[in-house]
mmCIF file of C-alpha atoms in Angstrom:
data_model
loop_
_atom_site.group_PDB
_atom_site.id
_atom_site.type_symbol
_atom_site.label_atom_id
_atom_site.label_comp_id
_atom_site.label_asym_id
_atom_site.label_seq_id
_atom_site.Cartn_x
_atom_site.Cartn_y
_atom_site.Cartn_z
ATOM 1 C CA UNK A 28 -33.677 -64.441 -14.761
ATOM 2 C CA UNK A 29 -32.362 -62.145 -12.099
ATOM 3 C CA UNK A 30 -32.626 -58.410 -12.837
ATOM 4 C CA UNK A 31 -29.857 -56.689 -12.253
ATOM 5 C CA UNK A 32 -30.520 -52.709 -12.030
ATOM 6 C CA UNK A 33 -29.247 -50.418 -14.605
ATOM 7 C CA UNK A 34 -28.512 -46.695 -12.162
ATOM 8 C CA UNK A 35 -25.484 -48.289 -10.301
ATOM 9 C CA UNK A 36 -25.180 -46.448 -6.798
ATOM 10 C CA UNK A 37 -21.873 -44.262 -6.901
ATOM 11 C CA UNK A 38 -20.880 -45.794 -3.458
ATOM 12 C CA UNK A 39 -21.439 -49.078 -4.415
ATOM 13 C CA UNK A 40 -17.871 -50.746 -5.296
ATOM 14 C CA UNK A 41 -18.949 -53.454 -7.768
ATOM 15 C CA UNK A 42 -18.707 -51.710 -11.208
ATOM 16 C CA UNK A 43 -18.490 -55.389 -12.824
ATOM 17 C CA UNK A 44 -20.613 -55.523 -16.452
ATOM 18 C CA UNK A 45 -20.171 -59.554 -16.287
ATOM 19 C CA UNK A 46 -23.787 -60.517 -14.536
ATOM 20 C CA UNK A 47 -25.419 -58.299 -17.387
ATOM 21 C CA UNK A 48 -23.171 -60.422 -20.100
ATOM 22 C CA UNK A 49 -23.787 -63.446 -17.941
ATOM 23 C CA UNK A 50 -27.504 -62.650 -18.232
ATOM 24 C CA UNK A 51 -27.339 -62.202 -22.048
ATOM 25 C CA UNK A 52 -25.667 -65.939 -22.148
ATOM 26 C CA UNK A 53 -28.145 -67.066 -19.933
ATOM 27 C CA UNK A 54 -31.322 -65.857 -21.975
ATOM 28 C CA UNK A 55 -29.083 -67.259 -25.230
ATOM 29 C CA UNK A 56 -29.230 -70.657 -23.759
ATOM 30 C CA UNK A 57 -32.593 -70.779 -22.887
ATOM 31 C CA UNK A 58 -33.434 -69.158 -26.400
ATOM 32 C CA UNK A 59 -35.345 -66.667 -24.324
ATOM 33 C CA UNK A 60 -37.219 -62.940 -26.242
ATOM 34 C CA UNK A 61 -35.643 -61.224 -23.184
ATOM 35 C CA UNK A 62 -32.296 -61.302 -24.786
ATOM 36 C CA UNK A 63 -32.691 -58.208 -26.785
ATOM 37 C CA UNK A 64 -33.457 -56.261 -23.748
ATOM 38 C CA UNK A 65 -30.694 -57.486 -21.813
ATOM 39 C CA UNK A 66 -28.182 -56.708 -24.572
ATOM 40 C CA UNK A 67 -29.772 -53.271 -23.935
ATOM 41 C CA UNK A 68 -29.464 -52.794 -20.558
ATOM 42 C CA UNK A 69 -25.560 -54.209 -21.415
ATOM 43 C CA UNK A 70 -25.520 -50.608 -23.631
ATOM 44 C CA UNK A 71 -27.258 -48.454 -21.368
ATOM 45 C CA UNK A 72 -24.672 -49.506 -18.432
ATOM 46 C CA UNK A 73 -21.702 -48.628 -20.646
ATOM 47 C CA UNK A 74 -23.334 -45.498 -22.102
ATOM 48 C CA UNK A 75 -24.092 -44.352 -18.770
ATOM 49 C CA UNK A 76 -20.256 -45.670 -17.282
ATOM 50 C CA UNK A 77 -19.309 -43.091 -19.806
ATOM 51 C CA UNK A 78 -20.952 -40.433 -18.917
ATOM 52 C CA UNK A 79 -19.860 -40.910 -15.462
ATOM 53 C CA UNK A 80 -16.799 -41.683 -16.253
ATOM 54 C CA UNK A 81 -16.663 -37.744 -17.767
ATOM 55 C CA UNK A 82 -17.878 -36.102 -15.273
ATOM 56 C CA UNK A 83 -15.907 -37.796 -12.537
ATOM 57 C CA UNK A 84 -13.388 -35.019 -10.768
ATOM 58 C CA UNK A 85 -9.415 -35.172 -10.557
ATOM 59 C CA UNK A 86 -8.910 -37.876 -13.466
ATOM 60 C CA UNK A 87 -7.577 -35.629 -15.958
ATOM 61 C CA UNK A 88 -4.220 -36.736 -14.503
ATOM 62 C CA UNK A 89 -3.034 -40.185 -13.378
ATOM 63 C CA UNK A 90 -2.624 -40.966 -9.859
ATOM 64 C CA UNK A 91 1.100 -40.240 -9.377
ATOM 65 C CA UNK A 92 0.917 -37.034 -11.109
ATOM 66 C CA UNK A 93 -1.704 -35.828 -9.130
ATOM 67 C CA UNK A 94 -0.162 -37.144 -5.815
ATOM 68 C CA UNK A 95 2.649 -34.703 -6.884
ATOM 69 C CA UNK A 96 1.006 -31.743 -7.676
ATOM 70 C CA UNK A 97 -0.592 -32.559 -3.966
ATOM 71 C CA UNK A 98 2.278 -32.707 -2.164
ATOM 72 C CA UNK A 99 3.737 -29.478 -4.269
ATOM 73 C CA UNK A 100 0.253 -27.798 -2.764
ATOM 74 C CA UNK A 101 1.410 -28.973 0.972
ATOM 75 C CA UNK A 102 4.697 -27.975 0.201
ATOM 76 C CA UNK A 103 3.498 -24.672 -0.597
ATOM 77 C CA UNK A 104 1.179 -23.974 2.156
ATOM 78 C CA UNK A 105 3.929 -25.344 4.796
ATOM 79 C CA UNK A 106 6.156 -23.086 3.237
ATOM 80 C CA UNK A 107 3.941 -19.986 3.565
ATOM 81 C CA UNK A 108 2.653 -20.109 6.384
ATOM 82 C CA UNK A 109 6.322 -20.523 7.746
ATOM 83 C CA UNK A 110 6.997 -17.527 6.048
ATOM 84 C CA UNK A 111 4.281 -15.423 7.601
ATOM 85 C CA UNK A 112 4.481 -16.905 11.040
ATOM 86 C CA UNK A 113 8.385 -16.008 10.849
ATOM 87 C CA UNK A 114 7.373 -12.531 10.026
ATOM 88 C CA UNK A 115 4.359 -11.969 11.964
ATOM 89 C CA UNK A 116 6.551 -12.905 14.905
ATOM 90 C CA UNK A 117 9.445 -10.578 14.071
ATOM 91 C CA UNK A 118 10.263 -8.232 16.652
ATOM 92 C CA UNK A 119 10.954 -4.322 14.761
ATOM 93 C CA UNK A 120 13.076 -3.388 18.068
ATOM 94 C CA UNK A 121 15.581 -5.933 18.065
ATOM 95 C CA UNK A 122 18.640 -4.523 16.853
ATOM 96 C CA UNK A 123 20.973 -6.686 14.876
ATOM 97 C CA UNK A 124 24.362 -7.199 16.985
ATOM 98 C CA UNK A 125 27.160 -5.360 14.950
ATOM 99 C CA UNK B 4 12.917 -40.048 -21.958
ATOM 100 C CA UNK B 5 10.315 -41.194 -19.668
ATOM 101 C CA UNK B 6 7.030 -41.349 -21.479
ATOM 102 C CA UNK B 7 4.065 -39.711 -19.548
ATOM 103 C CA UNK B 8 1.789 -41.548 -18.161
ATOM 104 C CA UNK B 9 -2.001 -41.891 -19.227
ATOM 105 C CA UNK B 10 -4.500 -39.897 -17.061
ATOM 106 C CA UNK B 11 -7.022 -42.387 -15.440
ATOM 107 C CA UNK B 12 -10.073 -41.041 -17.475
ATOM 108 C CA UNK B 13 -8.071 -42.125 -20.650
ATOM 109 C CA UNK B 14 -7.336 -45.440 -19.031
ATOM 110 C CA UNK B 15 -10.879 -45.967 -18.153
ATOM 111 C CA UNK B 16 -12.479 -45.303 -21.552
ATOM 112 C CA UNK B 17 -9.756 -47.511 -23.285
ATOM 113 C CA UNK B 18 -11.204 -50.627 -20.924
ATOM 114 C CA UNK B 19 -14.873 -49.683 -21.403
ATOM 115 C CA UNK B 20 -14.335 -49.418 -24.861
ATOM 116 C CA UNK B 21 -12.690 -52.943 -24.861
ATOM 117 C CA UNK B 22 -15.433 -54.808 -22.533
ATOM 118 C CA UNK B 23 -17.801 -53.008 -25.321
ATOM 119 C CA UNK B 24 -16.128 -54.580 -28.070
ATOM 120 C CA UNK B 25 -15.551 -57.974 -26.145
ATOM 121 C CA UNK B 26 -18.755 -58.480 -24.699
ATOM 122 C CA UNK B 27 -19.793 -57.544 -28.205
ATOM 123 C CA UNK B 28 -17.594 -60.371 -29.683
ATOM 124 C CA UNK B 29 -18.745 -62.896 -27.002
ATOM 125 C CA UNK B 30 -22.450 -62.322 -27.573
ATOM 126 C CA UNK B 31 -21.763 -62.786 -31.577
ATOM 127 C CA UNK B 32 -19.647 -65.587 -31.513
ATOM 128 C CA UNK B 33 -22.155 -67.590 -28.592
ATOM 129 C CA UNK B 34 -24.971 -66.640 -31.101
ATOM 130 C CA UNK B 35 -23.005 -67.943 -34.248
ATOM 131 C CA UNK B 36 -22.291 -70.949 -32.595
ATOM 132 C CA UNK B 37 -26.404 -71.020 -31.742
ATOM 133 C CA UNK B 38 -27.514 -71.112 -34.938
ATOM 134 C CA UNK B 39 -24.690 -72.992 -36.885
ATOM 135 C CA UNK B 40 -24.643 -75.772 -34.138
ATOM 136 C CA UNK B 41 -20.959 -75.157 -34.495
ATOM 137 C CA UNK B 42 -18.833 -75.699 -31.446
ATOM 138 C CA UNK B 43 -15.810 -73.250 -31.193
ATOM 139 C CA UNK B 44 -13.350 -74.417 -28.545
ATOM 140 C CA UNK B 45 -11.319 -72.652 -27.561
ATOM 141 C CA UNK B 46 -12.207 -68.967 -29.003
ATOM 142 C CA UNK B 47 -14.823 -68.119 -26.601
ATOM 143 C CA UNK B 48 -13.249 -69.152 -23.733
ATOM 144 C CA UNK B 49 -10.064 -66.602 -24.563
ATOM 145 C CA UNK B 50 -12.851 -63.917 -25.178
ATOM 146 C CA UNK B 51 -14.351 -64.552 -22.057
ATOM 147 C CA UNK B 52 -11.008 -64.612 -20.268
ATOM 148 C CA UNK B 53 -10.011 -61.506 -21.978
ATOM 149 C CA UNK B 54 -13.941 -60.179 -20.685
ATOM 150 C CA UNK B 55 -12.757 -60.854 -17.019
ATOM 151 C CA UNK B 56 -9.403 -59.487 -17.116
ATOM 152 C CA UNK B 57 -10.816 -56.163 -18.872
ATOM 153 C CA UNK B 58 -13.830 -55.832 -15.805
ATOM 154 C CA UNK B 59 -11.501 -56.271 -12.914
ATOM 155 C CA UNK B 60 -9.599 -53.472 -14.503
ATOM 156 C CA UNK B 61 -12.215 -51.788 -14.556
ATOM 157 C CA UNK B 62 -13.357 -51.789 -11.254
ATOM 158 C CA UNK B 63 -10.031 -51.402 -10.308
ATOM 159 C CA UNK B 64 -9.406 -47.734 -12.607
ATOM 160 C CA UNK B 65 -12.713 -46.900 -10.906
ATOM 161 C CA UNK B 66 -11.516 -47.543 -7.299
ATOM 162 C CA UNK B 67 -9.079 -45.233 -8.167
ATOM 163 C CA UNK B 68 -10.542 -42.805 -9.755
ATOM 164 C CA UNK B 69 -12.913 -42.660 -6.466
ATOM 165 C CA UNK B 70 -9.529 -42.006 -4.993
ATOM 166 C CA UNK B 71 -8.593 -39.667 -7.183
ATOM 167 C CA UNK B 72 -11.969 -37.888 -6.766
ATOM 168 C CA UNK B 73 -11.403 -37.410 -3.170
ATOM 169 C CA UNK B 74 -7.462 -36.257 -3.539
ATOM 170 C CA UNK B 75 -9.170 -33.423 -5.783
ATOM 171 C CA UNK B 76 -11.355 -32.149 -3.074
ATOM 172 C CA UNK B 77 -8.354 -31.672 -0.909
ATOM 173 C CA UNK B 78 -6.218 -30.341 -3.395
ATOM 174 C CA UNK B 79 -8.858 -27.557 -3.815
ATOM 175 C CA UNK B 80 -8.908 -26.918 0.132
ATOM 176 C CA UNK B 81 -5.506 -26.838 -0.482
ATOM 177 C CA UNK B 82 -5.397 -24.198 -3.469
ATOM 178 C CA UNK B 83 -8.160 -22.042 -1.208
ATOM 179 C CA UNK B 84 -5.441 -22.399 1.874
ATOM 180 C CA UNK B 85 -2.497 -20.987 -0.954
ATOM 181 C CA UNK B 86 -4.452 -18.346 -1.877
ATOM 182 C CA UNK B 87 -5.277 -16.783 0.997
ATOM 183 C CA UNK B 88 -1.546 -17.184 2.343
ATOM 184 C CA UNK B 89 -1.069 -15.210 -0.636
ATOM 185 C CA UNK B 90 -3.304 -12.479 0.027
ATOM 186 C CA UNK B 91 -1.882 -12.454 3.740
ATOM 187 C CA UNK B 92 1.953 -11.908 2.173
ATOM 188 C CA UNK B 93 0.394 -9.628 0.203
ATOM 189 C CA UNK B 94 -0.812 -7.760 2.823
ATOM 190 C CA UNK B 95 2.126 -7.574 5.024
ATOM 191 C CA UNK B 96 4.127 -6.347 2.019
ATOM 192 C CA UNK B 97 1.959 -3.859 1.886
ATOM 193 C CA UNK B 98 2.665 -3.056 5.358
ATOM 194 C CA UNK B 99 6.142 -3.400 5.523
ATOM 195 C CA UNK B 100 6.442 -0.858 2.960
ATOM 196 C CA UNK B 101 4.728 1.693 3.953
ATOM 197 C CA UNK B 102 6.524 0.953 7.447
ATOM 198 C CA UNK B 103 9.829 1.308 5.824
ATOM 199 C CA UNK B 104 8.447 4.927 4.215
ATOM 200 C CA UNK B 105 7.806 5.887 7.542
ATOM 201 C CA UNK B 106 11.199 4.870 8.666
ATOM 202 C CA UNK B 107 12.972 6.204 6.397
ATOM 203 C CA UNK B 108 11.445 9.678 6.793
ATOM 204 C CA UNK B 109 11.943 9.558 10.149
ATOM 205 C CA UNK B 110 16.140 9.168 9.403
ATOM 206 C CA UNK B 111 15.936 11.553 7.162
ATOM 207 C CA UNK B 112 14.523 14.232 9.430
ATOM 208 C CA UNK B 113 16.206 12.769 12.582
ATOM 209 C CA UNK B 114 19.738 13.556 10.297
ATOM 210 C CA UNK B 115 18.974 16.744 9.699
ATOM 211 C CA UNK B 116 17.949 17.562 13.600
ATOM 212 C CA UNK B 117 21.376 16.173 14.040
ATOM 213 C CA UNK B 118 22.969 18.133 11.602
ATOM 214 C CA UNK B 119 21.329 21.603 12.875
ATOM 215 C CA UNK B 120 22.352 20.430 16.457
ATOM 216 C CA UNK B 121 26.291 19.922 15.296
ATOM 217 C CA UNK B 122 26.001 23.867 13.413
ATOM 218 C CA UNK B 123 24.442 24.846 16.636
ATOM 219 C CA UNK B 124 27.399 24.003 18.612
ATOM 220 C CA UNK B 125 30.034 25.087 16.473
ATOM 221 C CA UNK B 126 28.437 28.733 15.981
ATOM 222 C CA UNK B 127 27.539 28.475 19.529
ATOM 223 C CA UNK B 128 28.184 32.311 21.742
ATOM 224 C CA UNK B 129 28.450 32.374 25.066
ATOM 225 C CA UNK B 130 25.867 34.442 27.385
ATOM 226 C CA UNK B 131 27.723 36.057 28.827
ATOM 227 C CA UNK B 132 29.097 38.116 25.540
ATOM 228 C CA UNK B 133 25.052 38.568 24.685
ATOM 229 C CA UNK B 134 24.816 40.517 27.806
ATOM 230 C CA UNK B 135 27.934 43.126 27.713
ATOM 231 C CA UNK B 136 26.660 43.687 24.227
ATOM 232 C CA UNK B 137 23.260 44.261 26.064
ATOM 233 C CA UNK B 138 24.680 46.690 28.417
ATOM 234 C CA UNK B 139 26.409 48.580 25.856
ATOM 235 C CA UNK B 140 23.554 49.700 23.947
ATOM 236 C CA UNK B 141 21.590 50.327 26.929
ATOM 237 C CA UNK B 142 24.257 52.534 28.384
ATOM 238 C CA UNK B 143 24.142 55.033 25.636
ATOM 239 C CA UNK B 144 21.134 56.331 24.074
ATOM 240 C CA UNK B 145 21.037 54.063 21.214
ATOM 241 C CA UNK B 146 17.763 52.688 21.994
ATOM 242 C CA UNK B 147 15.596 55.665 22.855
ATOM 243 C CA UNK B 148 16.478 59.482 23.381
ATOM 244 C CA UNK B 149 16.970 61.118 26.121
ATOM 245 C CA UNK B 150 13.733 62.776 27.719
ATOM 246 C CA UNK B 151 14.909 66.433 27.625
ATOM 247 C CA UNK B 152 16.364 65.656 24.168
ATOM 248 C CA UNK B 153 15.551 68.723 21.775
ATOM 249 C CA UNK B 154 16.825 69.100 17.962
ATOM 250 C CA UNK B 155 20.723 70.271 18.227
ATOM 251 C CA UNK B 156 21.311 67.964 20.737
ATOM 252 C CA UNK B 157 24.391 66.032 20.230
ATOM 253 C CA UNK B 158 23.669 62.963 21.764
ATOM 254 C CA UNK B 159 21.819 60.537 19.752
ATOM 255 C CA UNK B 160 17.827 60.232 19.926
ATOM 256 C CA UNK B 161 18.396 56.691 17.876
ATOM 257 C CA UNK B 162 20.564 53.963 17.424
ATOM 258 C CA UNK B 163 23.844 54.533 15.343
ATOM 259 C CA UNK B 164 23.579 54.328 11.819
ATOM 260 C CA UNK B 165 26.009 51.421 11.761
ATOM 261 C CA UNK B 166 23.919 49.585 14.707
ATOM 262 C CA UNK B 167 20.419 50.097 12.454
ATOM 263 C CA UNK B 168 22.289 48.634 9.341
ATOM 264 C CA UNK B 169 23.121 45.958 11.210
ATOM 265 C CA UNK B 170 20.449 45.280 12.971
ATOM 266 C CA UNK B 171 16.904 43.326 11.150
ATOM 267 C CA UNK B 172 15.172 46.444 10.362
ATOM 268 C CA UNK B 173 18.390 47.297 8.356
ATOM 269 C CA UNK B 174 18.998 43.931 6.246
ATOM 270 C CA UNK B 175 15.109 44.558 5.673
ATOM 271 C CA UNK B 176 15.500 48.166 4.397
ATOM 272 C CA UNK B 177 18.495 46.787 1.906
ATOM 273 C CA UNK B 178 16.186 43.843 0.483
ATOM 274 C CA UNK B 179 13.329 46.585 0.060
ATOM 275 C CA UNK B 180 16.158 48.499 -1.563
ATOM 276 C CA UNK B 181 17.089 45.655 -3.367
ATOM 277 C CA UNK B 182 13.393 45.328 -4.539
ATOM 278 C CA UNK B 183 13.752 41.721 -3.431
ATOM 279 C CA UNK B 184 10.487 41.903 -1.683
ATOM 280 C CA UNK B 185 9.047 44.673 -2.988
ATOM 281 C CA UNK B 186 7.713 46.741 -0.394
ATOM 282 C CA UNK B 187 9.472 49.736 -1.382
ATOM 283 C CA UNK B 188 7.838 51.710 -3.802
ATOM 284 C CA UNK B 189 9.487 53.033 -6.971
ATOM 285 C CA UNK B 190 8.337 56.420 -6.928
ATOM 286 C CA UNK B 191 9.671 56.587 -3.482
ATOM 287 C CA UNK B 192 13.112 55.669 -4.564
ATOM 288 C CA UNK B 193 12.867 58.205 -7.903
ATOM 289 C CA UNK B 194 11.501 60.891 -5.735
ATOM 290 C CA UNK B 195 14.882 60.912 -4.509
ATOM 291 C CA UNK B 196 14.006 61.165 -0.938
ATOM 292 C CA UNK B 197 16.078 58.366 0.121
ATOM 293 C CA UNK B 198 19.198 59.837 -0.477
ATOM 294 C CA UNK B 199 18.505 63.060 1.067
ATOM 295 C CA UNK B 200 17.827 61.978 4.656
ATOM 296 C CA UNK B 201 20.615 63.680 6.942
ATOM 297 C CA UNK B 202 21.013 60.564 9.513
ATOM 298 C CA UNK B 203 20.576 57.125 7.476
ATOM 299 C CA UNK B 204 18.853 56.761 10.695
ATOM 300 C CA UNK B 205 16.162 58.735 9.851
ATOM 301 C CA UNK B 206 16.244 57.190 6.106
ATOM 302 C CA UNK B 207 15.939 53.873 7.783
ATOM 303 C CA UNK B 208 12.781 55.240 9.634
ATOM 304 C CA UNK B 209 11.664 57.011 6.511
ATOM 305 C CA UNK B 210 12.035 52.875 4.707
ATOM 306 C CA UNK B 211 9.959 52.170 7.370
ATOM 307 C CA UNK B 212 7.035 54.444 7.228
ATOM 308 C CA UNK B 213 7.287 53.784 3.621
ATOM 309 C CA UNK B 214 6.395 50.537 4.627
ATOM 310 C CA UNK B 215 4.176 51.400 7.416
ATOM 311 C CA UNK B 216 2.566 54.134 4.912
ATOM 312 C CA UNK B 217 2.468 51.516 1.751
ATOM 313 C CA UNK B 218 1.010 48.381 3.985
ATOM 314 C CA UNK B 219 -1.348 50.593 6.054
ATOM 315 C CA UNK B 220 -0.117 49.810 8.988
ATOM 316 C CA UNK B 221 -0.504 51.899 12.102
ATOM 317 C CA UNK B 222 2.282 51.052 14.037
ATOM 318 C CA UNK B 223 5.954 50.113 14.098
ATOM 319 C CA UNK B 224 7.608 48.267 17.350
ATOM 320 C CA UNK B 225 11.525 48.376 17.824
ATOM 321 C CA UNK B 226 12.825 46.351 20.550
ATOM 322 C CA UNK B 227 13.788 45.669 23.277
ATOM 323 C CA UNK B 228 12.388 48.981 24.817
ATOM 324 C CA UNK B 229 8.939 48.921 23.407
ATOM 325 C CA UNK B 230 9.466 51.687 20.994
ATOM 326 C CA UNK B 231 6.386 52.183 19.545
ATOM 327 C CA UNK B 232 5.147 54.984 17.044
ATOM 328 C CA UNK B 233 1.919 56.195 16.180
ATOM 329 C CA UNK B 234 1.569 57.416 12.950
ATOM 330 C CA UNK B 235 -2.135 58.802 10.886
ATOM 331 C CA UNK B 236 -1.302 57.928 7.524
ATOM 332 C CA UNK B 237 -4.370 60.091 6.868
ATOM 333 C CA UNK B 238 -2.564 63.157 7.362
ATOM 334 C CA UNK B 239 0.022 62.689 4.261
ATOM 335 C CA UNK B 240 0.373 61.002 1.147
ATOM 336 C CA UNK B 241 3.484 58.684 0.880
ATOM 337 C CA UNK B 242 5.055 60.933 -2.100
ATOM 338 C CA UNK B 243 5.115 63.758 0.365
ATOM 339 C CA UNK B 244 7.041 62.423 3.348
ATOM 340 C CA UNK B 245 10.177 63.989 4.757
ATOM 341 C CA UNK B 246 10.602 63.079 8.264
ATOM 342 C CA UNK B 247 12.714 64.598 11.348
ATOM 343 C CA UNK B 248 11.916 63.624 14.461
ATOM 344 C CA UNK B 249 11.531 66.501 16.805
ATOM 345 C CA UNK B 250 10.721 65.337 20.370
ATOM 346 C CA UNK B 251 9.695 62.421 22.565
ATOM 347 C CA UNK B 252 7.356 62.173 25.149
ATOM 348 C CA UNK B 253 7.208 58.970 27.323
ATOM 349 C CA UNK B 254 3.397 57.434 27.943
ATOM 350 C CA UNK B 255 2.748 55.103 30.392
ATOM 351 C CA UNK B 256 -0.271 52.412 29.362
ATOM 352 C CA UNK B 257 -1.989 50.126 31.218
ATOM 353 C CA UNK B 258 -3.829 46.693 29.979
ATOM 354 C CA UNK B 259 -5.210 43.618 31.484
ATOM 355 C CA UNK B 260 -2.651 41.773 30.900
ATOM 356 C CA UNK B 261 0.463 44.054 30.897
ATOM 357 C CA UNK B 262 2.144 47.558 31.513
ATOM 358 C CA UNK B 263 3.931 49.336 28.126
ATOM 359 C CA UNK B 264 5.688 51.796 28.602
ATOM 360 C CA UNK B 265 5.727 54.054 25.289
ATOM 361 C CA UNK B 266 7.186 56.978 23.807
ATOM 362 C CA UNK B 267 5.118 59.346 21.893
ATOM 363 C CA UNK B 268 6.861 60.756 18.800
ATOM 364 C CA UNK B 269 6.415 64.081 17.698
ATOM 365 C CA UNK B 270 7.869 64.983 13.465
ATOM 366 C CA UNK B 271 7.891 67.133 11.132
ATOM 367 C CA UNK B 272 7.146 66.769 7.732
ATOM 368 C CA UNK B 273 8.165 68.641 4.599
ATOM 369 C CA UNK B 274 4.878 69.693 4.026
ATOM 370 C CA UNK B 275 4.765 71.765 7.580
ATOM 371 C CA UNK B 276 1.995 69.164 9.185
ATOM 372 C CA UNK B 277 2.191 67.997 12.684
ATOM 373 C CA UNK B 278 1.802 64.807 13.438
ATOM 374 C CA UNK B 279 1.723 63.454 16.948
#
């Protein structure tokens, strides 16, 4: 039976819970003791997906809403430092032409 | 209406609760099937189907939420960068104000300069007018007396009476009058001294030692010729004072800096002192 760890590495990309479920069938068919503790491991896994899954940053909003609010941030800082460049560079002597 | 879309932590949860609940199903349905000896066509294989759509979803919400984890660290840079452009406005508001204070007192001040200028010119009076009137008092003896000048002697030890009125001493007498600055004592003014004085000259001399006498003051100056009296205020209480002057006697003095040229006073008081 392969073992198949439980801590899944954050940069790994497989998230995938089908070996574990494939390893529960597998212990089924061979009427194996281990299946018990490979329908545990299945539960630890999601318990612990959840718990990552919670403390995971910037997924309070869906993608699209939060690629809006980011471009409303760039939007802003463009726009300001526009603003304070324009200023900053603002000659007091010039007078206006009447 | 568009409906808002689910955030991807909802999203997630919803398919990790449903591979739960599948995997769940699949693992009771394989073991039912175990122990009846009961084939099920057909059910398991839509579970499992069901299994493997739900855990590429899966990895695909977390994909994105890896994403979406990374967006968020540069939307915070990005928060940090609005702030402090904030504080920087902030700041040159600040500045800009205060410049504009300063601006605006300078206008203010530079309109009134121009407005005292534009008076100036209108009430403006020519030099040469200043000195005719200049040789016309020096001519006579309005500013000083004459050296061999004795009492009975017609020709005036002292400016006119209507040049002293006119002059500072004599807008300063009629405020004292006045009692708009009060140097002028009352009992000076009930004594009835005042009125008495033959020359308003010599009243406007007499205002002055009151003055002099009141303030403690030793000495008077009337321009331009340096006319300077000594007086002891020592010698006589202010309620006593009647004052003619009787002769003058020109002293020379020399300092480091400068030569005066004075004029000793001599007077008599009602009392019969002396004073020189």
């Amino acid at each position: 039976m392969a073992a198949v760890p439980v801590q899944q590495d954050p940069e790994d990309d497989d998230y995938s819970l089908l070996p574990l479920v494939h390893d529960i069938i597998k212990c089924m068919d061979k009427d194996s003791q281990d299946v018990h503790q490979e329908i545990n491991k299945l539960k630890a896994r999601i318990q612990e997906a959840r718990e990552q899954i919670s403390t995971m940053p910037g997924i309070d909003k869906s993608p699209e809403e939060q690629q809006q609010q980011l471009q409303t941030l760039r939007e802003q800082v463009r726009t300001k430092s526009l603003l304070l460049q324009k200023y900053k560079s603002l000659c007091v002597f010039d007078i206006p032409k009447a | 209406m568009a409906v808002p879309s689910r955030s991807t932590k909802e999203r997630l949860l919803s398919v990790l609760d449903d591979l739960e609940v599948l995997s769940r199903e699949l693992i009771e349905i394989l073991a039912l099937s175990r122990s009846q000896k009961l084939p099920q066509p057909g059910e398991d294989t839509q579970i499992l189907e069901l299994l493997v759509q739900r855990d590429g979803e899966f990895q695909e919400l977390m994909k994105v939420a890896q994403k979406q984890g990374k967006v968020h660290q540069e939307m915070q840079l990005l928060e940090k960068e609005v702030e402090k452009r904030d504080s920087d406005i902030q700041q040159l508001q600040k500045q800009l104000k205060e410049a504009e204070h300063t601006l605006a007192t300078a206008v203010y001040q530079a309109k009134e300069k121009l407005k005292s200028i534009e008076k100036a010119r209108k009430g403006s009076i020519s030099s040469e007018e200043i000195i005719k009137y200049a040789h016309r008092i020096s001519a006579s003896n309005a500013v000083c007396a004459p050296l061999n000048w004795v009492p009975g002697d017609p020709r005036r030890p002292y400016p006119t009476d209507l040049e002293m009125r006119s002059g500072m001493l004599g807008h300063m007498s009629n405020l004292a009058s006045n009692g708009v600055n009060g140097h002028l004592p009352g009992d000076a003014l009930a004594a009835g001294r005042l009125p008495g004085m033959p020359p308003v000259c010599f009243g406007l001399f007499a205002d002055c030692f009151e003055f002099e006498l009141k303030q403690i003051f030793k000495t008077v100056s009337c321009f331009p010729r340096r006319f300077v009296i000594f007086v002891d205020d020592s010698l006589f209480s202010p309620s006593e004072i009647t004052i003619c002057i009787i002769n003058f006697q020109p002293v020379t003095r020399t300092t480091e800096q400068n030569k005066h040229c004075f004029y000793k006073l001599s007077f008599q008081v009602s009392s019969g002192n002396k004073v020189h």
